[in-house]
Amino acid sequence: MAQTPHVEIRGAGVAGLALAYQLVERGAKVTLVEAGRDLTGSASWLAGGMLAPWCERENAEEEVLLHGRGAIDWWERALPGLVKRKGTLVVASPRDAKEIDRFAARTSGYRRVAREEITVLEPDLAGRFAKALFFEGEAHLDPRTALTGLLEKLVATGVRYLCDGTQSRDHADVIADCTGMAAREPDLRPVRGEMLLLHAPEVTLSRPVRFLHPRIPVYVVPRDKHHFMVGATMIESADNGPVTVRSTMELLNAAYSLHPGFAEARIIETGAGLRPAYADNLPRVRRKGITVSVNGFYRHGFLLAPHYAGQATDLILTQAQERAHEAHH
Amino acid sequence: MLTLYGETVSSRLLLGTAQYPSPKVLGEAVKASGTQILTVSLRRETAGGGTGGQFWEMIRELGLRVLPNTAGCHSVREAVMTAKMARDLFGTDWIKLEVIGHHDSLQPDVFGLVEAARILSDDGFKVFPYTTEDAVVGEKLLEAGCEVLMPWCAPIGSARGPANPDALKSYRAHFPDTPLVVDAGLGRPSHAVQVLEFGFDAVLLNTAVAKAGDPVAMAKAFAGAVEAGRLAFEAIPLEPRDMAVPSTPVIGMAVFE
C-alpha cells in the first residue's frame, strides 16, 4: 500500500463529504460512491444546518460541545461565505417561560436578553417575548448549499464521484463506510426526524430561533429569501414514510406561535428521514479490516462531521504510513 | 413487596423511557433507580407500520418487566388498537392505558378510559389506567375489570407534585385494598416521599428523571425517596396538631425564669 492511499468513500452525506474533503486536503486519492441518484436522499439533506454546540449540550453529552465548537471555523474555511455567525435565540411562550430557566441551567455560552434586546436582534419578534437566551457564539448554514458546495470542490480537485448505483471497479486500500442507516450496523438505531420547508414572505429572521416547549421543542432556521426550515421531530422508529399529520401540526403550531406571519406561509416541502445513532447518541469512527466506518451522527451531522472526519483521516493515513513502513522493511 | 396483577416486585418506582439524552443514559438511570417495571410508548413509534426496532431491543435487554403504554391516543379505538399492537410486540398482556382528553394538558378522558378499560379487560388485558383522582371514576374502572389504579397528582410533565393532597388521601382511603400508583405530575423526590407517606403503593415517573440535569443521580434520589416514604408509611407517622405538644411531662418540672 502506497503512502498516499486510495480511499473509496461510500455515502455522500455530510460525513462522507467532510471525510473526502479532509482526505484530499492531506493528499489521499479519493473515490466517492453514492448509491442514490444525487445528494437529496441522505439524512443530511433534511438537516437544519445549525452549528449550535452550546444549545445542543442541553440534551447531549459534553463531547458534542467539545468536538462541535470547531465546526463553525471548519465550514467557513471549506466554503467561505457560507456560514452565518448570527448566534441562536432561544424563546418560549409565556406559559412555558420556566423552560427557559431549565434550558439555561443545562447549558452555557449564552446571555439572558430582555424585550428591548430581542427587538434589536430580531425586529420581527418585537413585543412577542419578554425574555430569551442568546447564544452569541453559534452559527448556521444552508446544509444543501454546503453539501453541493463540498461536492463541487471535490470534483474540481479530481475526486471521482460515482452515483446512482455505479460501482467503483478500482482497487481501494481503504473503504470508508459513511452510509448512515444503510450500513446496517447492529448497534446503530434509527431516530426518525420530520421537517418542513416554508416560504413566509411576511417573516424575516436572521438567526435560528429555538422555541421551547415541555414536550415539543421546535426550531426555525432561516434560509435565503424568506424560506425557513422548521424541525424536527425525534421518534424512536425505523419508519421513513412521509411526515405525519400530527408532526406537521406540531411543527406548524410552533412556527405560528413564534410569528403569526407563518399563517400565510406556503409549505414548500415536507421531509422525513432516519438519523443513525448509537446508544450514547455520539458518532464513532471504527476500523474493521480495510473498512473504516464513520457513523452515528444522530442530529449532529454538520456539527460533528468535521471533527470525526478528522479522526477518521488520521486513522486512515497513520495506518497507510505504518503499512508502508512495514513493506519497506 | 408490591403485587400487581399477581406479579410481585420489590421496587415501588416505575420509570418511563422517553426524553432521555440517549438510550445509554436511560439504561444507567434505570440501573441506578432499581426499578423493575419500565413503561414504553408505542403510538407514534409504530406509525406507518414502522417499529422502534433497536430502541425496543435495548429496552428488552435491560431485562425488566415492560409495561407498554398508549400515550398519545385520543380515542378508545386508537388506545385499543395500540394495546393490541403492544401485546404482539412485547408479548405481555400488561397495558398502561391512556386515553387523552386534551392534547395540550394531556388530561385523561375518563369516559373513554372506562370504555377502553372494559374492552381491554374483557380481551384478557391487565389494565393500568392513567386516571384523575376522582374516586367515582376509580370505582367505574374497577368495575370495568381494572385491578390497579393510577391517579395523577398533577398534570403530566408539570413537576408540580401533589396538587390536591386531601383528594389523594381520600382516594387512598376509598380504595384500601387496591394497588394505587401515582402516575404523572411528580417533579422532585420529596413529592414521591409525600405520596408514599399517604399510603400510595408506588409512583410512576418519566420527565422528572429524564429531563433532570443528571438523570442518573436523580433516578437514585427517587429510589431513596420511595423507600423512605414507604418506610414512613409503614412506621405510622404522627398526625400534625394545631398546637405544641411537649415531648416530656410538664407538671413537676422546675421553672426557670
Coordinates of C-alpha atoms in Angstrom, one line a residue:
Chain A
M1 CA 0.0 0.0 0.0
A2 CA 1.4 3.4 -1.0
Q3 CA 1.9 6.1 1.5
T4 CA -0.9 8.1 -0.1
P5 CA -3.7 5.5 0.0
H6 CA -6.7 5.3 -2.4
V7 CA -9.8 5.6 -0.3
E8 CA -13.2 4.6 -1.5
I9 CA -15.8 6.5 0.4
R10 CA -19.3 5.1 0.4
G11 CA -22.1 7.6 1.1
A12 CA -22.2 11.3 0.1
G13 CA -24.0 12.7 3.1
V14 CA -22.2 15.2 5.3
A15 CA -20.0 12.5 6.9
G16 CA -18.8 11.2 3.5
L17 CA -18.2 14.6 2.0
A18 CA -16.4 16.0 5.0
L19 CA -14.2 12.9 5.1
A20 CA -13.5 13.2 1.4
Y21 CA -12.6 16.8 1.8
Q22 CA -10.1 16.2 4.6
L23 CA -8.5 13.2 3.0
V24 CA -8.0 15.2 -0.3
E25 CA -6.5 18.1 1.7
R26 CA -4.0 15.7 3.2
G27 CA -3.0 14.1 -0.1
A28 CA -5.1 10.9 -0.3
K29 CA -6.7 9.7 -3.5
V30 CA -10.5 9.5 -3.1
T31 CA -13.3 7.9 -5.0
L32 CA -16.7 8.9 -3.7
V33 CA -19.6 6.5 -4.3
E34 CA -23.2 7.5 -3.6
A35 CA -25.8 4.8 -4.0
G36 CA -28.6 7.3 -4.6
R37 CA -29.2 9.3 -7.8
D38 CA -28.0 12.5 -6.2
L39 CA -27.4 14.1 -2.8
T40 CA -31.1 14.5 -2.0
G41 CA -31.6 11.1 -0.5
S42 CA -29.3 11.5 2.6
A43 CA -30.4 12.3 6.1
S44 CA -28.1 15.3 5.8
W45 CA -30.3 16.8 3.0
L46 CA -33.1 17.2 5.6
A47 CA -30.8 18.8 8.3
G48 CA -31.4 22.1 9.9
G49 CA -27.8 23.3 9.4
M50 CA -27.5 24.7 12.9
L51 CA -23.9 24.9 14.2
A52 CA -25.1 25.1 17.8
P53 CA -22.9 23.1 20.2
W54 CA -23.8 25.1 23.3
C55 CA -27.6 24.7 22.7
E56 CA -27.2 21.0 21.8
R57 CA -25.5 20.4 25.1
E58 CA -28.9 20.8 26.8
N59 CA -29.7 17.2 25.9
A60 CA -26.4 15.8 24.8
E61 CA -23.0 14.7 26.2
E62 CA -20.1 17.0 26.7
E63 CA -18.4 15.6 23.6
V64 CA -20.9 17.4 21.4
L65 CA -19.8 20.8 22.8
L66 CA -16.1 19.8 22.9
H67 CA -15.9 18.4 19.3
G68 CA -18.6 20.7 17.8
R69 CA -17.0 24.0 18.7
G70 CA -14.5 23.8 15.8
A71 CA -17.2 23.2 13.2
I72 CA -18.0 26.8 12.6
D73 CA -14.4 27.6 11.5
W74 CA -14.1 24.4 9.6
W75 CA -17.1 25.2 7.4
E76 CA -16.0 28.8 6.9
R77 CA -12.6 27.6 5.7
A78 CA -14.1 24.9 3.5
L79 CA -16.8 27.1 1.9
P80 CA -16.0 30.8 2.5
G81 CA -19.1 32.9 2.9
L82 CA -21.5 30.1 3.7
V83 CA -21.5 30.3 7.5
K84 CA -23.7 32.9 9.1
R85 CA -22.4 33.8 12.5
K86 CA -25.5 35.2 14.0
G87 CA -25.9 33.2 17.1
T88 CA -29.1 31.4 18.3
L89 CA -32.1 32.8 20.1
V90 CA -34.0 30.6 22.5
V91 CA -37.5 31.6 23.4
A92 CA -40.6 30.1 25.0
S93 CA -44.3 31.1 25.1
P94 CA -45.1 33.0 28.3
R95 CA -46.8 30.0 30.0
D96 CA -43.7 27.8 29.3
A97 CA -41.3 30.5 30.5
K98 CA -39.9 28.1 33.1
E99 CA -38.5 26.1 30.2
I100 CA -36.1 29.0 29.6
D101 CA -34.6 28.6 33.1
R102 CA -34.4 24.8 32.7
F103 CA -32.6 25.2 29.3
A104 CA -30.3 27.8 30.9
A105 CA -29.5 25.5 33.8
R106 CA -28.2 22.8 31.4
T107 CA -26.2 25.0 29.0
S108 CA -23.5 27.6 28.9
G109 CA -22.3 30.2 26.4
Y110 CA -25.5 32.3 26.5
R111 CA -26.6 35.6 27.9
R112 CA -30.1 36.5 29.0
V113 CA -31.8 39.1 26.9
A114 CA -35.0 41.0 27.6
R115 CA -37.6 42.6 25.4
E116 CA -35.5 45.5 24.1
E117 CA -32.6 43.4 23.0
I118 CA -34.8 40.8 21.4
T119 CA -36.3 43.6 19.4
V120 CA -32.8 44.7 18.3
L121 CA -31.8 41.1 17.4
E122 CA -34.9 40.1 15.7
P123 CA -37.2 43.1 14.9
D124 CA -40.0 40.7 13.7
L125 CA -40.2 39.2 17.2
A126 CA -40.7 42.6 18.9
G127 CA -43.1 42.5 21.8
R128 CA -43.7 38.8 21.5
F129 CA -41.3 37.6 24.2
A130 CA -40.3 39.1 27.5
K131 CA -37.1 37.1 27.8
A132 CA -34.8 34.9 25.8
L133 CA -31.4 33.3 25.8
F134 CA -28.9 34.5 23.2
F135 CA -26.1 32.1 22.3
E136 CA -23.9 34.6 20.5
G137 CA -21.1 32.2 19.5
E138 CA -23.3 29.9 17.4
A139 CA -23.9 29.9 13.7
H140 CA -25.9 28.3 10.9
L141 CA -25.6 27.4 7.3
D142 CA -27.7 26.1 4.5
P143 CA -27.0 22.4 4.5
R144 CA -27.9 21.8 0.9
T145 CA -25.6 24.6 -0.3
A146 CA -22.9 23.1 1.9
L147 CA -23.3 19.5 0.6
T148 CA -23.4 20.6 -3.1
G149 CA -20.6 23.1 -2.5
L150 CA -18.3 20.4 -1.0
L151 CA -19.1 18.0 -3.8
E152 CA -18.3 20.6 -6.5
K153 CA -15.0 21.4 -4.8
L154 CA -14.1 17.8 -4.5
V155 CA -14.9 17.0 -8.2
A156 CA -12.9 20.1 -9.2
T157 CA -9.9 18.8 -7.4
G158 CA -10.1 15.5 -9.2
V159 CA -12.2 13.3 -6.9
R160 CA -14.0 10.6 -8.8
Y161 CA -17.7 10.8 -8.0
L162 CA -20.0 7.9 -8.8
C163 CA -23.7 7.8 -8.1
D164 CA -26.9 6.1 -8.9
G165 CA -25.7 2.6 -8.3
T166 CA -22.5 2.9 -10.3
Q167 CA -19.8 0.9 -8.5
S168 CA -16.1 1.6 -8.4
R169 CA -14.0 -1.1 -10.1
D170 CA -10.7 0.4 -9.0
H171 CA -8.7 -1.2 -6.2
A172 CA -9.1 0.7 -2.9
D173 CA -6.7 0.5 0.0
V174 CA -9.4 1.6 2.4
I175 CA -13.2 1.5 2.3
A176 CA -14.8 4.3 4.3
D177 CA -18.4 3.5 5.1
C178 CA -20.4 6.7 5.7
T179 CA -23.7 5.3 4.7
G180 CA -25.7 6.1 7.9
M181 CA -28.6 3.7 8.5
A182 CA -27.8 1.8 5.3
A183 CA -24.6 0.5 6.9
R184 CA -26.8 -1.9 8.9
E185 CA -24.5 -2.0 11.9
P186 CA -26.2 -4.0 14.7
D187 CA -25.7 -1.3 17.3
L188 CA -26.9 1.5 15.1
R189 CA -30.5 2.6 15.6
P190 CA -32.8 4.9 13.6
V191 CA -34.3 8.0 15.1
R192 CA -37.0 9.3 12.8
G193 CA -37.0 13.1 12.1
E194 CA -39.5 15.2 10.2
M195 CA -39.1 18.7 8.9
L196 CA -40.9 21.3 6.8
L197 CA -39.7 23.9 4.4
L198 CA -41.8 27.1 4.4
H199 CA -41.8 30.2 2.3
A200 CA -43.0 33.1 4.5
P201 CA -42.7 36.4 2.7
E202 CA -44.1 38.2 5.8
V203 CA -41.4 36.9 8.2
T204 CA -37.8 37.9 8.5
L205 CA -35.4 36.2 10.9
S206 CA -31.7 36.4 10.7
R207 CA -30.7 33.5 13.0
P208 CA -32.1 30.2 14.2
V209 CA -34.8 30.5 16.8
R210 CA -35.5 27.7 19.2
F211 CA -39.0 27.6 20.5
L212 CA -39.0 25.7 23.8
H213 CA -41.9 23.5 24.8
P214 CA -42.1 20.8 27.5
R215 CA -42.8 18.1 25.0
I216 CA -42.4 19.5 21.5
P217 CA -39.2 21.6 21.2
V218 CA -39.0 23.1 17.7
Y219 CA -36.6 25.3 15.9
V220 CA -36.9 27.6 12.9
V221 CA -33.8 28.2 10.8
P222 CA -33.9 31.0 8.2
R223 CA -32.7 30.2 4.7
D224 CA -32.5 32.5 1.7
K225 CA -35.3 34.7 0.6
H226 CA -37.8 34.2 3.4
H227 CA -37.5 30.5 3.4
F228 CA -37.5 28.7 6.7
M229 CA -36.7 25.2 7.8
V230 CA -38.9 24.1 10.7
G231 CA -37.8 21.0 12.5
A232 CA -37.6 18.5 13.8
T233 CA -39.3 15.5 15.5
M234 CA -37.4 12.8 17.3
I235 CA -39.1 9.5 17.2
E236 CA -37.6 6.1 18.0
S237 CA -38.8 4.5 14.8
A238 CA -37.5 2.8 11.7
D239 CA -40.3 4.2 9.6
N240 CA -39.1 6.6 6.9
G241 CA -42.5 7.2 5.4
P242 CA -43.8 10.7 4.7
V243 CA -44.4 13.2 7.6
T244 CA -47.5 12.6 9.7
V245 CA -50.4 15.0 10.3
R246 CA -49.6 15.1 14.0
S247 CA -46.0 16.1 13.4
T248 CA -47.0 18.6 10.8
M249 CA -49.4 20.2 13.2
E250 CA -46.9 20.4 16.0
L251 CA -44.3 21.9 13.7
L252 CA -46.7 24.4 12.2
N253 CA -48.2 25.3 15.5
A254 CA -44.8 26.2 16.9
A255 CA -43.9 28.3 13.8
Y256 CA -47.2 30.1 14.1
S257 CA -46.8 30.7 17.8
L258 CA -43.4 32.2 17.1
H259 CA -44.7 34.6 14.5
P260 CA -48.3 34.9 13.1
G261 CA -46.8 35.7 9.7
F262 CA -46.3 32.0 9.3
A263 CA -50.1 31.6 8.9
E264 CA -49.8 32.8 5.4
A265 CA -46.6 30.9 4.6
R266 CA -46.5 28.3 1.9
I267 CA -45.4 24.8 2.6
I268 CA -42.7 24.2 0.0
E269 CA -41.6 20.8 1.1
T270 CA -42.1 18.2 3.8
G271 CA -39.4 15.6 4.6
A272 CA -38.8 12.6 6.8
G273 CA -35.7 10.6 7.3
L274 CA -33.8 8.4 9.7
R275 CA -30.9 9.6 11.8
P276 CA -28.3 7.0 12.5
A277 CA -27.5 6.8 16.2
Y278 CA -25.6 4.7 18.7
A279 CA -26.7 4.1 22.2
D280 CA -25.0 7.2 23.6
N281 CA -26.1 9.3 20.6
L282 CA -22.4 10.1 19.8
P283 CA -20.6 9.3 16.5
R284 CA -18.0 6.6 16.2
V285 CA -15.0 6.0 13.9
R286 CA -14.3 2.3 13.8
R287 CA -12.0 0.1 11.9
K288 CA -12.7 -3.5 10.8
G289 CA -10.1 -4.9 8.3
I290 CA -9.8 -2.4 5.5
T291 CA -13.1 -0.8 6.3
V292 CA -13.3 2.3 8.4
S293 CA -16.8 3.3 9.4
V294 CA -17.8 6.8 10.3
N295 CA -21.3 6.8 11.5
G296 CA -23.9 7.6 14.2
F297 CA -24.1 11.4 13.7
Y298 CA -27.7 11.4 15.1
R299 CA -28.8 15.1 14.9
H300 CA -25.3 16.4 14.8
G301 CA -24.1 15.8 11.3
F302 CA -23.0 19.3 10.3
L303 CA -21.8 20.0 13.8
L304 CA -19.7 16.9 14.4
A305 CA -18.7 15.7 10.9
P306 CA -15.6 18.0 10.7
H307 CA -14.2 16.6 13.9
Y308 CA -14.9 12.9 13.4
A309 CA -13.9 13.1 9.7
G310 CA -10.6 14.4 11.0
Q311 CA -10.3 11.5 13.4
A312 CA -11.0 9.1 10.5
T313 CA -8.5 10.8 8.3
D314 CA -5.8 10.4 11.0
L315 CA -6.7 6.8 11.4
I316 CA -6.6 6.1 7.6
L317 CA -3.3 8.0 7.0
T318 CA -1.5 6.6 10.1
Q319 CA -2.4 3.1 9.0
A320 CA -1.2 3.7 5.5
Q321 CA 2.1 5.0 6.8
E322 CA 2.6 2.0 9.1
R323 CA 1.9 -0.4 6.3
A324 CA 4.3 1.4 4.0
H325 CA 6.9 1.2 6.8
E326 CA 6.3 -2.5 7.2
A327 CA 6.6 -3.1 3.5
H328 CA 9.8 -1.2 3.4
H329 CA 11.4 -3.5 6.0
Chain B
M1 CA -43.3 -6.1 48.3
L2 CA -45.8 -4.9 45.9
T3 CA -48.2 -7.2 44.0
L4 CA -49.6 -6.0 40.7
Y5 CA -51.9 -8.5 38.8
G6 CA -50.3 -11.4 40.7
E7 CA -46.7 -10.3 39.9
T8 CA -44.6 -9.3 42.9
V9 CA -41.9 -6.6 42.6
S10 CA -39.7 -5.1 45.3
S11 CA -39.2 -1.7 43.8
R12 CA -42.0 0.8 44.2
L13 CA -40.7 3.1 41.4
L14 CA -41.9 2.7 37.8
L15 CA -40.0 4.6 35.2
G16 CA -40.8 5.9 31.7
T17 CA -38.4 5.7 28.8
A18 CA -38.9 8.9 26.9
Q19 CA -36.9 12.1 26.6
Y20 CA -33.6 10.9 27.9
P21 CA -30.5 12.4 26.4
S22 CA -29.7 8.9 25.0
P23 CA -30.6 5.2 25.4
K24 CA -27.3 4.8 27.3
V25 CA -28.2 7.4 29.9
L26 CA -31.7 5.8 30.1
G27 CA -30.0 2.4 30.8
E28 CA -27.8 3.9 33.5
A29 CA -30.7 5.7 35.2
V30 CA -32.8 2.6 35.2
K31 CA -30.0 0.7 36.9
A32 CA -29.5 3.5 39.5
S33 CA -33.2 3.5 40.2
G34 CA -33.5 -0.2 40.9
T35 CA -36.8 -0.1 39.1
Q36 CA -38.3 -3.4 37.9
I37 CA -41.0 -2.0 35.6
L38 CA -40.5 0.2 32.6
T39 CA -43.2 1.9 30.6
V40 CA -42.7 2.3 26.8
S41 CA -44.8 4.3 24.4
L42 CA -45.8 2.9 21.0
R43 CA -48.4 5.1 19.3
R44 CA -46.1 7.4 17.4
E45 CA -43.3 4.9 17.2
T46 CA -45.4 2.4 15.3
A47 CA -47.0 4.9 12.8
G48 CA -46.8 3.6 9.2
G49 CA -46.1 0.1 10.4
G50 CA -42.6 1.0 11.4
T51 CA -41.1 -0.2 14.7
G52 CA -38.7 1.2 17.2
G53 CA -36.5 -1.8 16.3
Q54 CA -33.2 -1.3 18.1
F55 CA -34.6 1.0 20.7
W56 CA -37.1 -1.6 21.9
E57 CA -34.3 -4.2 21.7
M58 CA -32.3 -2.0 24.1
I59 CA -35.3 -1.8 26.4
R60 CA -35.7 -5.6 26.3
E61 CA -32.0 -6.1 27.0
L62 CA -32.4 -4.3 30.3
G63 CA -34.3 -7.4 31.4
L64 CA -37.1 -5.7 33.2
R65 CA -40.8 -6.1 33.1
V66 CA -42.2 -3.9 30.3
L67 CA -45.4 -2.0 30.7
P68 CA -46.3 -0.7 27.2
N69 CA -48.5 2.4 27.2
T70 CA -51.0 4.0 24.9
A71 CA -49.6 7.6 25.3
G72 CA -50.7 9.8 22.5
C73 CA -54.0 8.0 22.0
H74 CA -57.0 10.3 21.9
S75 CA -59.8 7.8 21.3
V76 CA -61.0 4.5 22.6
R77 CA -60.3 2.9 19.2
E78 CA -56.8 4.2 19.0
A79 CA -56.0 3.0 22.5
V80 CA -57.4 -0.4 22.0
M81 CA -55.6 -0.8 18.7
T82 CA -52.3 0.3 20.2
A83 CA -52.7 -2.0 23.2
K84 CA -53.2 -5.0 20.9
M85 CA -50.1 -4.0 18.9
A86 CA -48.2 -3.7 22.2
R87 CA -49.3 -7.2 23.2
D88 CA -47.9 -8.6 20.0
L89 CA -44.6 -6.6 20.1
F90 CA -43.7 -7.2 23.7
G91 CA -45.5 -10.4 24.5
T92 CA -47.3 -9.0 27.5
D93 CA -50.9 -8.5 28.5
W94 CA -50.0 -5.6 30.7
I95 CA -51.0 -2.2 29.4
K96 CA -50.8 1.3 30.8
L97 CA -54.0 2.7 29.4
E98 CA -54.0 6.4 28.5
V99 CA -56.9 8.0 26.7
I100 CA -56.1 11.6 26.4
G101 CA -58.9 14.1 26.6
H102 CA -57.0 17.3 25.8
H103 CA -54.0 17.4 23.5
D104 CA -52.2 20.2 25.4
S105 CA -52.9 19.5 29.1
L106 CA -52.9 15.7 28.4
Q107 CA -55.7 15.4 30.9
P108 CA -57.3 11.9 30.7
D109 CA -60.6 11.5 29.0
V110 CA -62.2 9.4 31.9
F111 CA -65.2 8.4 29.9
G112 CA -63.2 7.0 27.0
L113 CA -60.8 5.5 29.6
V114 CA -63.5 3.5 31.3
E115 CA -64.9 2.3 28.0
A116 CA -61.4 1.2 26.7
A117 CA -60.6 -0.4 30.1
R118 CA -63.7 -2.6 29.8
I119 CA -62.9 -3.6 26.2
L120 CA -59.3 -4.5 27.0
S121 CA -60.1 -6.3 30.3
D122 CA -62.7 -8.4 28.5
D123 CA -60.0 -9.2 26.0
G124 CA -57.7 -10.5 28.7
F125 CA -55.5 -7.4 29.2
K126 CA -54.3 -6.4 32.6
V127 CA -55.0 -2.7 32.5
F128 CA -53.1 0.0 34.4
P129 CA -55.3 3.1 33.8
Y130 CA -53.9 6.6 33.9
T131 CA -56.8 8.5 35.6
T132 CA -57.6 11.5 37.7
E133 CA -58.1 11.4 41.5
D134 CA -61.9 11.1 41.1
A135 CA -63.0 8.2 43.2
V136 CA -66.2 7.6 41.2
V137 CA -64.1 7.2 38.1
G138 CA -61.9 4.8 40.1
E139 CA -64.9 2.7 41.0
K140 CA -66.0 2.5 37.4
L141 CA -62.5 1.4 36.4
L142 CA -62.6 -1.4 39.0
E143 CA -66.0 -2.4 37.8
A144 CA -64.6 -2.5 34.2
G145 CA -62.0 -5.0 35.3
C146 CA -59.0 -3.0 36.4
E147 CA -57.2 -4.3 39.5
V148 CA -54.7 -1.4 39.7
L149 CA -55.5 2.4 39.6
M150 CA -53.0 5.1 38.6
P151 CA -54.3 8.5 39.5
W152 CA -52.3 11.6 38.6
C153 CA -51.1 14.0 41.3
A154 CA -50.8 16.9 38.9
P155 CA -50.8 17.2 35.0
I156 CA -48.2 15.2 33.1
G157 CA -44.8 16.8 32.9
S158 CA -45.8 19.7 35.2
A159 CA -43.4 18.7 38.0
R160 CA -45.8 20.3 40.5
G161 CA -46.2 17.5 42.9
P162 CA -49.4 16.7 44.8
A163 CA -51.8 19.5 43.7
N164 CA -54.6 18.2 45.9
P165 CA -53.2 16.2 48.8
D166 CA -56.6 15.9 50.5
A167 CA -58.1 14.3 47.5
L168 CA -55.2 11.9 47.2
K169 CA -55.7 10.9 50.8
S170 CA -59.4 10.4 50.3
Y171 CA -58.6 8.3 47.2
R172 CA -56.3 6.1 49.3
A173 CA -58.9 5.7 52.0
H174 CA -61.6 5.0 49.4
F175 CA -59.7 2.1 47.8
P176 CA -57.9 0.5 50.8
D177 CA -57.3 -2.8 49.1
T178 CA -56.4 -1.8 45.5
P179 CA -52.8 -1.2 44.5
L180 CA -52.6 2.6 43.8
V181 CA -49.7 4.0 41.7
V182 CA -49.4 7.8 41.4
D183 CA -48.8 8.4 37.7
A184 CA -47.8 11.9 36.4
G185 CA -47.1 15.2 38.0
L186 CA -44.2 14.3 40.3
G187 CA -41.2 16.7 40.0
R188 CA -39.0 16.0 43.0
P189 CA -38.1 13.2 45.3
S190 CA -39.9 15.0 48.1
H191 CA -43.1 14.7 46.1
A192 CA -42.6 10.9 46.0
V193 CA -41.9 10.7 49.7
Q194 CA -45.2 12.6 50.3
V195 CA -47.5 10.3 48.3
L196 CA -45.8 7.2 49.6
E197 CA -46.4 8.5 53.1
F198 CA -50.1 8.9 52.2
G199 CA -50.0 5.2 51.6
F200 CA -49.8 5.0 47.8
D201 CA -48.2 1.8 46.8
A202 CA -45.8 3.1 44.1
V203 CA -45.1 6.0 41.8
L204 CA -44.6 6.1 38.0
L205 CA -42.5 8.9 36.6
N206 CA -40.6 9.9 33.5
T207 CA -39.9 13.6 32.9
A208 CA -38.6 14.3 36.5
V209 CA -35.8 11.9 35.9
A210 CA -35.3 12.1 32.1
K211 CA -35.0 15.9 32.0
A212 CA -33.1 16.4 35.2
G213 CA -29.7 17.9 34.9
D214 CA -28.2 14.5 35.9
P215 CA -30.8 11.8 35.1
V216 CA -28.8 9.0 36.7
A217 CA -28.3 10.8 40.0
M218 CA -32.0 11.9 40.0
A219 CA -33.1 8.3 39.5
K220 CA -31.1 7.3 42.5
A221 CA -32.6 10.1 44.5
F222 CA -36.1 9.0 43.6
A223 CA -35.2 5.4 44.6
G224 CA -34.2 6.7 48.1
A225 CA -37.3 8.8 48.3
V226 CA -39.7 6.0 47.5
E227 CA -38.0 3.8 50.1
A228 CA -38.1 6.5 52.7
G229 CA -41.8 7.3 52.0
R230 CA -42.8 3.6 52.2
L231 CA -40.9 3.0 55.4
A232 CA -42.5 6.1 57.0
F233 CA -46.0 4.9 56.0
E234 CA -45.4 1.5 57.5
A235 CA -44.0 3.1 60.6
I236 CA -47.3 5.1 61.1
P237 CA -46.3 8.7 61.2
L238 CA -47.7 11.2 63.7
E239 CA -50.6 13.3 62.5
P240 CA -50.0 17.0 62.7
R241 CA -51.6 19.0 65.5
D242 CA -52.7 22.6 65.8
M243 CA -50.6 23.3 69.0
A244 CA -47.3 22.4 70.5
V245 CA -47.2 19.1 72.4
P246 CA -44.2 18.8 74.8
S247 CA -42.4 15.5 74.5
T248 CA -41.7 15.4 78.2
P249 CA -44.1 15.9 81.1
V250 CA -44.6 19.5 82.2
I251 CA -46.1 19.0 85.7
G252 CA -43.5 19.0 88.4
M253 CA -40.7 20.4 86.3
A254 CA -38.6 23.2 87.6
V255 CA -39.5 26.6 86.1
F256 CA -36.6 28.7 85.1
E257 CA -37.1 32.4 84.9

